[in-house]
Coordinates of N, CA and C in Angstrom, one line a residue:
M1 N 14.0 14.4 0.3 CA 12.9 13.5 0.2 C 12.5 12.9 1.6
A2 N 11.2 12.9 1.9 CA 10.8 12.4 3.2 C 10.8 10.9 3.2
T3 N 11.1 10.3 4.3 CA 11.1 8.9 4.5 C 9.7 8.3 4.7
V4 N 9.3 7.4 4.0 CA 8.0 6.8 4.1 C 8.0 5.5 5.0
L5 N 9.0 4.6 4.7 CA 9.1 3.4 5.4 C 10.5 3.3 6.0
E6 N 10.5 2.9 7.3 CA 11.8 2.6 8.0 C 11.8 1.2 8.6
V7 N 12.8 0.5 8.2 CA 13.0 -0.9 8.7 C 14.3 -0.9 9.5
R8 N 14.2 -1.3 10.8 CA 15.4 -1.3 11.6 C 15.6 -2.6 12.3
G9 N 16.7 -3.3 12.1 CA 17.1 -4.5 12.8 C 16.0 -5.6 12.7
L10 N 15.4 -5.7 11.6 CA 14.3 -6.7 11.4 C 14.8 -8.1 11.4
R11 N 14.1 -8.9 12.3 CA 14.5 -10.3 12.4 C 13.2 -11.2 12.3
K12 N 13.4 -12.4 11.7 CA 12.3 -13.3 11.6 C 12.8 -14.7 11.8
F13 N 12.2 -15.4 12.8 CA 12.5 -16.8 13.0 C 11.3 -17.7 12.5
Y14 N 11.6 -18.8 11.9 CA 10.7 -19.9 11.6 C 11.2 -21.1 12.5
G15 N 10.7 -21.2 13.7 CA 11.2 -22.2 14.6 C 12.6 -21.8 14.9
H16 N 13.6 -22.7 14.7 CA 15.0 -22.4 15.0 C 15.7 -21.7 13.8
F17 N 15.1 -21.6 12.7 CA 15.7 -21.1 11.5 C 15.5 -19.5 11.4
E18 N 16.6 -18.8 11.3 CA 16.5 -17.4 11.3 C 16.5 -16.9 9.8
A19 N 15.3 -16.5 9.4 CA 15.2 -16.1 8.0 C 15.7 -14.7 7.7
L20 N 15.5 -13.8 8.7 CA 16.0 -12.4 8.6 C 16.9 -12.1 9.8
K21 N 18.0 -11.6 9.6 CA 19.1 -11.5 10.6 C 19.4 -10.1 10.9
G22 N 18.3 -9.3 11.2 CA 18.6 -7.9 11.6 C 18.8 -6.9 10.5
I23 N 17.9 -7.0 9.4 CA 18.1 -6.1 8.3 C 17.5 -4.7 8.5
S24 N 18.2 -3.7 7.9 CA 17.7 -2.3 8.0 C 17.8 -1.6 6.7
F25 N 16.7 -0.9 6.4 CA 16.7 0.0 5.2 C 15.6 1.0 5.3
E26 N 15.5 1.9 4.4 CA 14.4 2.8 4.3 C 13.9 3.1 2.9
V27 N 12.7 3.5 2.7 CA 12.1 3.8 1.4 C 11.6 5.2 1.5
R28 N 12.0 6.0 0.5 CA 11.7 7.5 0.5 C 10.5 7.7 -0.3
E29 N 9.9 8.9 -0.2 CA 8.7 9.3 -1.0 C 9.1 9.3 -2.5
G30 N 8.2 8.7 -3.3 CA 8.4 8.6 -4.7 C 9.6 7.8 -5.2
E31 N 10.1 7.0 -4.3 CA 11.3 6.1 -4.6 C 10.9 4.7 -4.9
I32 N 11.5 4.1 -5.9 CA 11.4 2.6 -6.1 C 12.6 2.0 -5.5
F33 N 12.4 1.2 -4.4 CA 13.4 0.5 -3.7 C 13.3 -1.0 -3.9
G34 N 14.4 -1.5 -4.4 CA 14.4 -3.0 -4.8 C 15.2 -3.8 -3.8
L35 N 14.6 -4.9 -3.4 CA 15.3 -6.0 -2.7 C 15.7 -7.1 -3.7
I36 N 16.9 -7.3 -3.9 CA 17.3 -8.3 -4.9 C 18.2 -9.4 -4.2
G37 N 18.1 -10.6 -4.7 CA 18.8 -11.7 -4.2 C 18.2 -13.0 -4.7
P38 N 18.9 -14.1 -4.4 CA 18.4 -15.4 -4.9 C 17.1 -15.9 -4.1
N39 N 16.5 -16.9 -4.6 CA 15.4 -17.5 -3.9 C 15.8 -17.9 -2.5
G40 N 14.9 -17.6 -1.5 CA 15.3 -18.0 -0.2 C 16.1 -17.0 0.6
A41 N 16.4 -15.8 0.0 CA 17.2 -14.9 0.6 C 16.6 -14.1 1.7
G42 N 15.2 -14.1 1.7 CA 14.5 -13.3 2.7 C 13.7 -12.2 2.2
K43 N 13.6 -12.1 0.8 CA 12.9 -11.0 0.2 C 11.4 -11.0 0.5
T44 N 10.8 -12.1 0.2 CA 9.3 -12.2 0.4 C 8.9 -12.2 1.8
T45 N 9.7 -12.7 2.7 CA 9.5 -12.6 4.2 C 9.4 -11.2 4.6
T46 N 10.4 -10.4 4.1 CA 10.4 -8.9 4.4 C 9.1 -8.3 3.9
L47 N 8.8 -8.5 2.7 CA 7.6 -7.9 2.1 C 6.3 -8.3 2.9
R48 N 6.2 -9.5 3.3 CA 5.0 -9.9 4.0 C 4.9 -9.3 5.4
I49 N 6.1 -9.1 6.0 CA 6.0 -8.4 7.3 C 5.6 -7.0 7.2
V50 N 6.1 -6.3 6.2 CA 5.7 -4.9 6.0 C 4.2 -4.8 5.6
A51 N 3.7 -5.9 4.9 CA 2.3 -5.9 4.5 C 1.4 -6.4 5.6
T52 N 1.9 -6.6 6.8 CA 1.2 -7.0 8.0 C 0.7 -8.4 7.9
L53 N 1.2 -9.2 7.1 CA 0.8 -10.6 6.9 C 1.6 -11.6 7.7
L54 N 2.8 -11.2 8.2 CA 3.6 -12.0 9.0 C 4.1 -11.2 10.2
A55 N 4.1 -11.8 11.4 CA 4.6 -11.2 12.6 C 6.2 -11.2 12.6
M56 N 6.8 -10.1 13.0 CA 8.2 -10.0 13.1 C 8.7 -10.7 14.4
S57 N 9.9 -11.1 14.4 CA 10.4 -11.7 15.6 C 11.2 -10.7 16.4
G58 N 11.7 -9.6 15.7 CA 12.5 -8.6 16.4 C 12.7 -7.4 15.5
G59 N 13.1 -6.3 16.0 CA 13.3 -5.1 15.2 C 12.1 -4.2 15.2
Q60 N 12.2 -3.2 14.3 CA 11.1 -2.2 14.2 C 10.8 -1.8 12.8
V61 N 9.5 -1.7 12.5 CA 9.1 -1.2 11.2 C 8.1 0.0 11.4
K62 N 8.4 1.1 10.7 CA 7.5 2.2 10.7 C 7.1 2.7 9.4
L63 N 5.9 3.1 9.2 CA 5.4 3.7 8.0 C 4.7 5.0 8.3
L64 N 5.2 6.1 7.7 CA 4.8 7.4 8.0 C 4.9 7.8 9.5
G65 N 5.9 7.1 10.2 CA 6.1 7.4 11.6 C 5.3 6.4 12.5
Y66 N 4.3 5.7 11.9 CA 3.5 4.7 12.7 C 4.3 3.4 12.9
D67 N 4.3 2.9 14.1 CA 5.0 1.7 14.4 C 4.1 0.5 14.0
L68 N 4.7 -0.5 13.4 CA 3.9 -1.6 12.9 C 3.2 -2.4 14.0
R69 N 3.9 -2.6 15.1 CA 3.4 -3.4 16.2 C 2.2 -2.6 16.9
E70 N 2.3 -1.3 17.0 CA 1.3 -0.5 17.7 C 0.2 -0.1 16.8
N71 N 0.4 0.1 15.5 CA -0.6 0.6 14.6 C -0.7 -0.1 13.3
P72 N -0.9 -1.4 13.3 CA -1.0 -2.2 12.0 C -2.1 -1.7 11.1
E73 N -3.2 -1.1 11.7 CA -4.3 -0.6 10.8 C -3.8 0.6 10.0
K74 N -2.9 1.4 10.5 CA -2.4 2.5 9.7 C -1.6 2.0 8.5
F75 N -0.9 0.9 8.7 CA -0.2 0.3 7.5 C -1.2 -0.1 6.5
R76 N -2.2 -0.8 6.9 CA -3.2 -1.3 6.0 C -4.0 -0.2 5.2
E77 N -4.1 0.9 5.9 CA -4.8 2.0 5.3 C -3.9 2.7 4.2
N78 N -2.6 2.5 4.2 CA -1.7 3.3 3.4 C -0.9 2.4 2.4
I79 N -1.1 1.1 2.4 CA -0.3 0.2 1.6 C -1.2 -0.6 0.6
S80 N -0.5 -1.1 -0.4 CA -1.2 -2.2 -1.2 C -0.1 -3.2 -1.4
Y81 N -0.5 -4.5 -1.5 CA 0.4 -5.6 -1.6 C 0.0 -6.5 -2.8
L82 N 1.0 -6.7 -3.7 CA 0.8 -7.6 -4.8 C 1.7 -8.8 -4.7
P83 N 1.2 -10.0 -4.3 CA 2.1 -11.1 -4.2 C 2.5 -11.7 -5.5
E84 N 3.5 -12.5 -5.6 CA 4.0 -13.0 -6.8 C 2.9 -13.9 -7.4
E85 N 2.2 -14.7 -6.6 CA 1.3 -15.7 -7.1 C -0.2 -15.2 -7.0
A86 N -0.4 -13.9 -7.0 CA -1.7 -13.4 -6.9 C -2.5 -13.8 -8.1
G87 N -3.8 -14.0 -7.9 CA -4.7 -14.3 -9.0 C -6.0 -13.5 -8.9
A88 N -6.8 -13.5 -10.0 CA -8.1 -12.8 -10.0 C -9.2 -13.9 -10.3
Y89 N -10.4 -13.5 -9.9 CA -11.5 -14.5 -10.1 C -11.8 -14.7 -11.6
R90 N -11.6 -15.9 -12.0 CA -11.7 -16.2 -13.4 C -13.0 -16.0 -14.1
N91 N -14.1 -16.2 -13.2 CA -15.5 -16.1 -13.8 C -16.1 -14.7 -13.7
L92 N -15.3 -13.7 -13.2 CA -15.7 -12.4 -13.2 C -15.1 -11.7 -14.5
T93 N -15.8 -10.7 -15.0 CA -15.1 -9.9 -16.0 C -14.1 -9.0 -15.3
G94 N -13.1 -8.5 -16.1 CA -12.1 -7.6 -15.5 C -12.7 -6.4 -14.7
L95 N -13.8 -5.9 -15.3 CA -14.4 -4.7 -14.7 C -15.1 -5.1 -13.4
D96 N -15.8 -6.2 -13.4 CA -16.5 -6.7 -12.2 C -15.5 -7.0 -11.1
Y97 N -14.3 -7.5 -11.5 CA -13.3 -7.8 -10.5 C -12.8 -6.5 -9.9
L98 N -12.5 -5.5 -10.7 CA -12.1 -4.2 -10.1 C -13.2 -3.6 -9.2
R99 N -14.4 -3.7 -9.6 CA -15.5 -3.2 -8.8 C -15.6 -3.9 -7.5
F100 N -15.5 -5.2 -7.5 CA -15.5 -6.1 -6.3 C -14.4 -5.7 -5.4
M101 N -13.2 -5.5 -5.9 CA -12.1 -5.1 -5.0 C -12.2 -3.7 -4.5
A102 N -12.7 -2.8 -5.3 CA -12.8 -1.4 -4.9 C -13.7 -1.3 -3.7
R103 N -14.7 -2.1 -3.6 CA -15.6 -2.0 -2.4 C -15.0 -2.3 -1.1
F104 N -13.8 -3.0 -1.1 CA -13.1 -3.2 0.2 C -12.5 -1.9 0.7
Y105 N -12.3 -0.9 -0.2 CA -11.5 0.3 0.2 C -12.4 1.6 0.1
D106 N -13.5 1.5 -0.6 CA -14.2 2.8 -0.8 C -14.9 3.3 0.4
R107 N -15.3 4.6 0.4 CA -16.1 5.2 1.4 C -17.4 5.7 0.9
S108 N -17.5 5.6 -0.4 CA -18.8 6.1 -1.1 C -18.8 5.5 -2.5
P109 N -20.0 5.5 -3.1 CA -20.1 5.0 -4.5 C -19.3 5.9 -5.4
E110 N -19.2 7.2 -5.1 CA -18.4 8.0 -6.0 C -16.9 7.6 -6.0
E111 N -16.4 7.3 -4.8 CA -15.0 6.8 -4.7 C -14.8 5.5 -5.4
T112 N -15.8 4.6 -5.3 CA -15.7 3.4 -6.1 C -15.5 3.7 -7.6
E113 N -16.2 4.6 -8.1 CA -16.1 4.9 -9.5 C -14.7 5.6 -9.8
R114 N -14.2 6.4 -8.9 CA -12.9 7.0 -9.1 C -11.8 5.9 -9.1
F115 N -11.9 4.9 -8.2 CA -11.0 3.8 -8.2 C -11.0 3.1 -9.5
I116 N -12.2 2.8 -10.0 CA -12.4 2.0 -11.2 C -11.8 2.7 -12.4
E117 N -12.1 4.0 -12.5 CA -11.6 4.8 -13.6 C -10.1 4.8 -13.6
R118 N -9.5 4.9 -12.4 CA -8.0 4.9 -12.3 C -7.5 3.6 -12.7
A119 N -8.1 2.5 -12.2 CA -7.7 1.2 -12.5 C -7.8 0.9 -14.0
M120 N -8.8 1.4 -14.7 CA -8.9 1.1 -16.1 C -7.8 1.8 -16.9
A121 N -7.4 3.0 -16.4 CA -6.3 3.7 -17.1 C -5.0 3.0 -16.9
I122 N -4.8 2.5 -15.7 CA -3.6 1.8 -15.4 C -3.4 0.5 -16.2
A123 N -4.5 -0.3 -16.2 CA -4.5 -1.6 -16.8 C -4.3 -1.5 -18.3
G124 N -5.0 -0.5 -18.9 CA -4.9 -0.3 -20.4 C -5.4 -1.5 -21.2
L125 N -6.4 -2.1 -20.7 CA -7.0 -3.3 -21.3 C -8.2 -3.0 -22.2
G126 N -8.7 -1.7 -22.2 CA -9.8 -1.3 -23.0 C -11.0 -2.2 -22.9
D127 N -11.6 -2.6 -24.1 CA -12.8 -3.4 -24.1 C -12.6 -4.8 -23.5
R128 N -11.4 -5.2 -23.4 CA -11.2 -6.6 -22.8 C -11.6 -6.6 -21.3
L129 N -11.8 -5.5 -20.7 CA -12.2 -5.5 -19.3 C -13.7 -6.0 -19.2
K130 N -14.4 -6.1 -20.3 CA -15.7 -6.6 -20.3 C -15.7 -8.1 -20.5
D131 N -14.6 -8.7 -20.7 CA -14.5 -10.2 -20.9 C -14.1 -10.8 -19.5
K132 N -14.4 -12.1 -19.4 CA -14.0 -12.8 -18.2 C -12.5 -12.9 -18.0
V133 N -12.1 -12.8 -16.8 CA -10.6 -12.9 -16.5 C -10.0 -14.3 -17.0
G134 N -10.9 -15.3 -17.0 CA -10.4 -16.6 -17.5 C -10.0 -16.6 -18.9
T135 N -10.3 -15.6 -19.7 CA -9.9 -15.6 -21.1 C -8.6 -14.7 -21.3
Y136 N -8.1 -14.2 -20.2 CA -6.9 -13.3 -20.3 C -5.6 -14.1 -20.4
S137 N -4.7 -13.5 -21.0 CA -3.3 -14.0 -21.0 C -2.7 -13.7 -19.6
K138 N -1.5 -14.3 -19.3 CA -0.9 -14.0 -18.1 C -0.5 -12.6 -17.9
G139 N -0.1 -12.0 -19.0 CA 0.3 -10.5 -19.0 C -0.9 -9.7 -18.7
M140 N -2.0 -10.0 -19.3 CA -3.3 -9.2 -19.0 C -3.7 -9.3 -17.6
V141 N -3.6 -10.5 -17.0 CA -4.0 -10.7 -15.6 C -3.1 -9.9 -14.7
R142 N -1.8 -9.9 -15.0 CA -0.8 -9.1 -14.2 C -1.1 -7.6 -14.2
K143 N -1.4 -7.1 -15.4 CA -1.8 -5.7 -15.5 C -3.0 -5.4 -14.7
L144 N -4.0 -6.3 -14.8 CA -5.3 -6.1 -14.0 C -4.9 -6.1 -12.5
L145 N -4.1 -7.0 -12.1 CA -3.7 -7.0 -10.7 C -2.9 -5.8 -10.2
L146 N -2.1 -5.3 -11.1 CA -1.3 -4.1 -10.8 C -2.2 -2.9 -10.7
A147 N -3.2 -2.9 -11.6 CA -4.2 -1.8 -11.5 C -5.0 -1.9 -10.2
R148 N -5.3 -3.0 -9.8 CA -6.0 -3.2 -8.5 C -5.2 -2.7 -7.4
A149 N -3.9 -3.0 -7.4 CA -3.0 -2.6 -6.4 C -2.8 -1.0 -6.3
L150 N -2.8 -0.4 -7.4 CA -2.5 1.0 -7.5 C -3.8 2.0 -7.5
M151 N -4.9 1.4 -7.7 CA -6.1 2.2 -8.0 C -6.5 3.1 -6.8
T152 N -6.1 2.6 -5.6 CA -6.5 3.4 -4.3 C -5.5 4.5 -4.0
K153 N -4.5 4.6 -4.8 CA -3.4 5.6 -4.6 C -2.7 5.3 -3.2
P154 N -2.2 4.2 -3.0 CA -1.5 3.9 -1.7 C -0.3 4.8 -1.5
V155 N 0.1 5.0 -0.3 CA 1.4 5.6 0.0 C 2.6 4.7 -0.5
L156 N 2.4 3.4 -0.2 CA 3.5 2.5 -0.5 C 2.9 1.3 -1.2
A157 N 3.4 0.9 -2.3 CA 3.0 -0.3 -3.0 C 4.1 -1.3 -2.8
I158 N 3.7 -2.5 -2.4 CA 4.6 -3.6 -2.1 C 4.4 -4.6 -3.2
L159 N 5.4 -4.8 -4.0 CA 5.3 -5.7 -5.2 C 6.3 -6.8 -5.2
D160 N 5.8 -8.0 -5.1 CA 6.7 -9.2 -5.1 C 6.8 -9.8 -6.5
E161 N 8.0 -9.8 -7.1 CA 8.3 -10.3 -8.4 C 7.2 -9.8 -9.4
P162 N 7.1 -8.5 -9.6 CA 6.0 -7.9 -10.4 C 5.9 -8.4 -11.8
T163 N 6.9 -8.9 -12.4 CA 6.9 -9.3 -13.8 C 7.1 -10.8 -14.0
S164 N 7.0 -11.6 -12.9 CA 7.3 -13.0 -12.9 C 6.5 -13.7 -14.0
G165 N 7.2 -14.4 -14.8 CA 6.5 -15.3 -15.8 C 6.0 -14.5 -17.1
L166 N 6.3 -13.2 -17.1 CA 5.8 -12.5 -18.3 C 6.8 -12.4 -19.4
D167 N 6.3 -12.2 -20.6 CA 7.2 -12.1 -21.8 C 7.8 -10.7 -21.8
V168 N 8.7 -10.4 -22.7 CA 9.5 -9.2 -22.7 C 8.6 -8.0 -22.9
I169 N 7.6 -8.0 -23.8 CA 6.7 -6.9 -24.0 C 5.9 -6.6 -22.8
N170 N 5.2 -7.6 -22.2 CA 4.4 -7.4 -21.0 C 5.3 -6.9 -19.9
S171 N 6.5 -7.4 -19.7 CA 7.4 -7.0 -18.6 C 7.7 -5.5 -18.8
L172 N 8.0 -5.1 -20.0 CA 8.3 -3.7 -20.2 C 7.1 -2.8 -19.9
E173 N 5.9 -3.2 -20.2 CA 4.7 -2.4 -20.0 C 4.4 -2.3 -18.5
V174 N 4.6 -3.4 -17.8 CA 4.4 -3.4 -16.3 C 5.5 -2.5 -15.6
R175 N 6.7 -2.6 -16.1 CA 7.8 -1.7 -15.5 C 7.5 -0.3 -15.8
D176 N 7.0 0.0 -17.0 CA 6.7 1.4 -17.3 C 5.5 2.0 -16.4
I177 N 4.5 1.1 -16.1 CA 3.4 1.6 -15.3 C 4.0 1.9 -13.9
I178 N 4.9 1.0 -13.3 CA 5.4 1.3 -12.0 C 6.2 2.6 -12.0
K179 N 7.1 2.8 -13.0 CA 7.9 4.0 -13.0 C 7.1 5.2 -13.1
R180 N 6.0 5.1 -14.0 CA 5.2 6.3 -14.2 C 4.5 6.7 -12.9
Y181 N 4.0 5.8 -12.1 CA 3.3 6.2 -10.9 C 4.3 6.6 -9.8
A182 N 5.5 6.1 -9.8 CA 6.5 6.5 -8.8 C 6.8 8.0 -9.1
R183 N 6.9 8.4 -10.4 CA 7.1 9.8 -10.7 C 6.0 10.7 -10.1
E184 N 4.9 10.2 -9.9 CA 3.7 10.9 -9.4 C 3.7 10.9 -7.8
G185 N 4.7 10.3 -7.2 CA 4.8 10.3 -5.8 C 4.6 9.0 -5.1
L186 N 4.3 8.0 -5.8 CA 4.1 6.6 -5.2 C 5.5 6.1 -4.7
S187 N 5.5 5.6 -3.5 CA 6.7 4.8 -3.1 C 6.5 3.4 -3.3
V188 N 7.6 2.7 -3.8 CA 7.5 1.3 -4.1 C 8.6 0.5 -3.4
L189 N 8.2 -0.6 -2.8 CA 9.1 -1.6 -2.3 C 8.9 -2.9 -3.1
L190 N 9.9 -3.3 -3.8 CA 9.7 -4.5 -4.7 C 10.8 -5.5 -4.5
S191 N 10.5 -6.7 -4.8 CA 11.5 -7.8 -4.7 C 11.6 -8.5 -6.0
S192 N 12.8 -9.0 -6.3 CA 13.0 -9.8 -7.5 C 14.3 -10.5 -7.4
H193 N 14.3 -11.7 -8.0 CA 15.6 -12.4 -8.2 C 16.2 -12.0 -9.6
N194 N 15.4 -11.2 -10.4 CA 15.9 -10.7 -11.7 C 16.6 -9.4 -11.4
M195 N 17.9 -9.5 -11.3 CA 18.7 -8.3 -10.9 C 18.8 -7.3 -12.0
L196 N 18.7 -7.7 -13.2 CA 18.8 -6.8 -14.3 C 17.5 -5.9 -14.4
E197 N 16.4 -6.6 -14.1 CA 15.1 -5.9 -14.1 C 15.1 -4.8 -13.0
V198 N 15.6 -5.2 -11.8 CA 15.6 -4.3 -10.7 C 16.5 -3.1 -10.9
E199 N 17.6 -3.4 -11.6 CA 18.6 -2.4 -12.0 C 17.9 -1.3 -12.9
Y200 N 17.0 -1.8 -13.8 CA 16.3 -0.9 -14.7 C 15.3 -0.1 -13.9
L201 N 14.6 -0.7 -13.0 CA 13.4 -0.1 -12.3 C 13.8 0.8 -11.1
S202 N 14.8 0.4 -10.3 CA 14.9 0.9 -9.0 C 15.8 2.2 -8.9
D203 N 15.4 3.1 -8.0 CA 16.3 4.2 -7.7 C 17.4 3.8 -6.8
R204 N 17.1 2.9 -5.8 CA 18.1 2.3 -4.9 C 17.8 0.8 -4.7
V205 N 18.8 0.0 -4.4 CA 18.6 -1.4 -4.2 C 19.3 -1.9 -3.0
A206 N 18.8 -2.9 -2.4 CA 19.5 -3.6 -1.3 C 19.7 -5.0 -1.8
L207 N 21.0 -5.5 -1.7 CA 21.3 -6.8 -2.1 C 21.2 -7.7 -0.8
I208 N 20.4 -8.7 -0.9 CA 20.1 -9.5 0.3 C 20.5 -11.0 0.0
D209 N 21.1 -11.7 1.0 CA 21.4 -13.1 0.9 C 21.4 -13.7 2.2
Q210 N 20.7 -14.9 2.4 CA 20.7 -15.6 3.6 C 20.3 -14.7 4.8
G211 N 19.3 -13.9 4.5 CA 18.7 -13.1 5.6 C 19.5 -11.9 6.0
K212 N 20.6 -11.5 5.3 CA 21.4 -10.4 5.6 C 21.5 -9.4 4.4
I213 N 21.4 -8.1 4.7 CA 21.7 -7.2 3.6 C 23.2 -7.0 3.4
L214 N 23.6 -7.2 2.2 CA 25.1 -7.1 1.9 C 25.5 -5.7 1.6
D215 N 24.7 -4.9 0.9 CA 25.0 -3.6 0.6 C 23.8 -2.9 0.1
I216 N 23.8 -1.5 0.1 CA 22.6 -0.7 -0.4 C 23.2 0.5 -1.1
G217 N 22.6 0.8 -2.2 CA 23.0 2.0 -3.0 C 22.2 2.1 -4.3
T218 N 22.5 3.1 -5.0 CA 21.9 3.2 -6.4 C 22.6 2.2 -7.2
P219 N 21.9 1.7 -8.3 CA 22.6 0.8 -9.2 C 23.9 1.3 -9.7
Q220 N 24.0 2.6 -10.0 CA 25.3 3.1 -10.5 C 26.3 3.1 -9.4
E221 N 26.0 3.5 -8.2 CA 26.9 3.5 -7.1 C 27.5 2.1 -6.8
L222 N 26.6 1.1 -6.9 CA 27.1 -0.3 -6.6 C 28.0 -0.8 -7.7
K223 N 27.6 -0.5 -8.9 CA 28.4 -0.9 -10.1 C 29.8 -0.3 -10.0
E224 N 29.9 1.0 -9.7 CA 31.2 1.7 -9.6 C 32.0 1.1 -8.4
K225 N 31.3 0.9 -7.3 CA 32.0 0.4 -6.1 C 32.7 -0.9 -6.3
Y226 N 32.0 -1.8 -7.0 CA 32.5 -3.2 -7.2 C 33.0 -3.4 -8.6
E227 N 33.2 -2.2 -9.4 CA 33.8 -2.3 -10.7 C 33.1 -3.4 -11.5
A228 N 31.8 -3.3 -11.6 CA 31.0 -4.3 -12.3 C 30.1 -3.7 -13.4
P229 N 29.8 -4.5 -14.5 CA 29.0 -3.9 -15.5 C 27.5 -3.9 -15.2
N230 N 27.1 -4.8 -14.2 CA 25.7 -4.8 -13.9 C 25.5 -5.4 -12.5
L231 N 24.3 -5.4 -12.0 CA 24.1 -5.8 -10.6 C 24.3 -7.3 -10.4
E232 N 24.1 -8.1 -11.4 CA 24.4 -9.6 -11.3 C 25.8 -9.8 -10.9
V233 N 26.7 -9.1 -11.6 CA 28.2 -9.2 -11.3 C 28.5 -8.6 -10.0
V234 N 27.8 -7.5 -9.6 CA 28.0 -6.9 -8.3 C 27.7 -8.0 -7.2
F235 N 26.6 -8.6 -7.3 CA 26.1 -9.6 -6.3 C 27.1 -10.8 -6.3
R236 N 27.6 -11.2 -7.4 CA 28.5 -12.4 -7.4 C 29.8 -12.0 -6.7
R237 N 30.3 -10.8 -6.9 CA 31.5 -10.4 -6.3 C 31.4 -10.2 -4.8
I238 N 30.2 -9.7 -4.4 CA 30.0 -9.6 -2.9 C 29.9 -10.9 -2.2
V239 N 29.2 -11.9 -2.8 CA 29.0 -13.2 -2.1 C 30.3 -14.0 -2.2
Q240 N 31.2 -13.7 -3.2 CA 32.4 -14.5 -3.3 C 33.5 -13.9 -2.4

């Protein structure tokens, strides 16, 4: 499998506080790679750097061989980013919101329509797309936002806490959407403090705490290595 994203020795300082202490990992084509750890571990900082929203303090990040410092525009052309607290315009209909967002990426009216058709299929909201976003449940909004993130067929989707605040049914539906598109070749970098969710979703995971990666492997490899029934127990045994 080809490597899509390479992160080497990534560091980030906020003043004198070192949020990332030289972390390294890679994401392969069609792979769901999860960063898991407690709040404040450095997960969101990592995602924001890869998404070109934060400047790194040290290290190197490459996407499809392009260096982030030298070619940030190549990153923006090939990624999509869904933050944990993302929202949509409440007074637009779901369809109008998708059309509005598609115009930031399209190169022709025909491409706009292709984006929208793909987003409609991903969201699965049917006729509710004709209603204002302000009438949607939290789960419906999250599906709409995920559809927006995936409709352009990015090389890498960066998802921060993709099912945060959702009930069991909506969480399962969002996870299934992510897994389905990964099978079609999408690479995914996601973060979560919900280790059981990431265990279900991810092909490989990196356990991160206090700005350091503690270990990387498939969920099964990590559970066998630390003789643990799940990744929560793996993480507890590592930090202890």
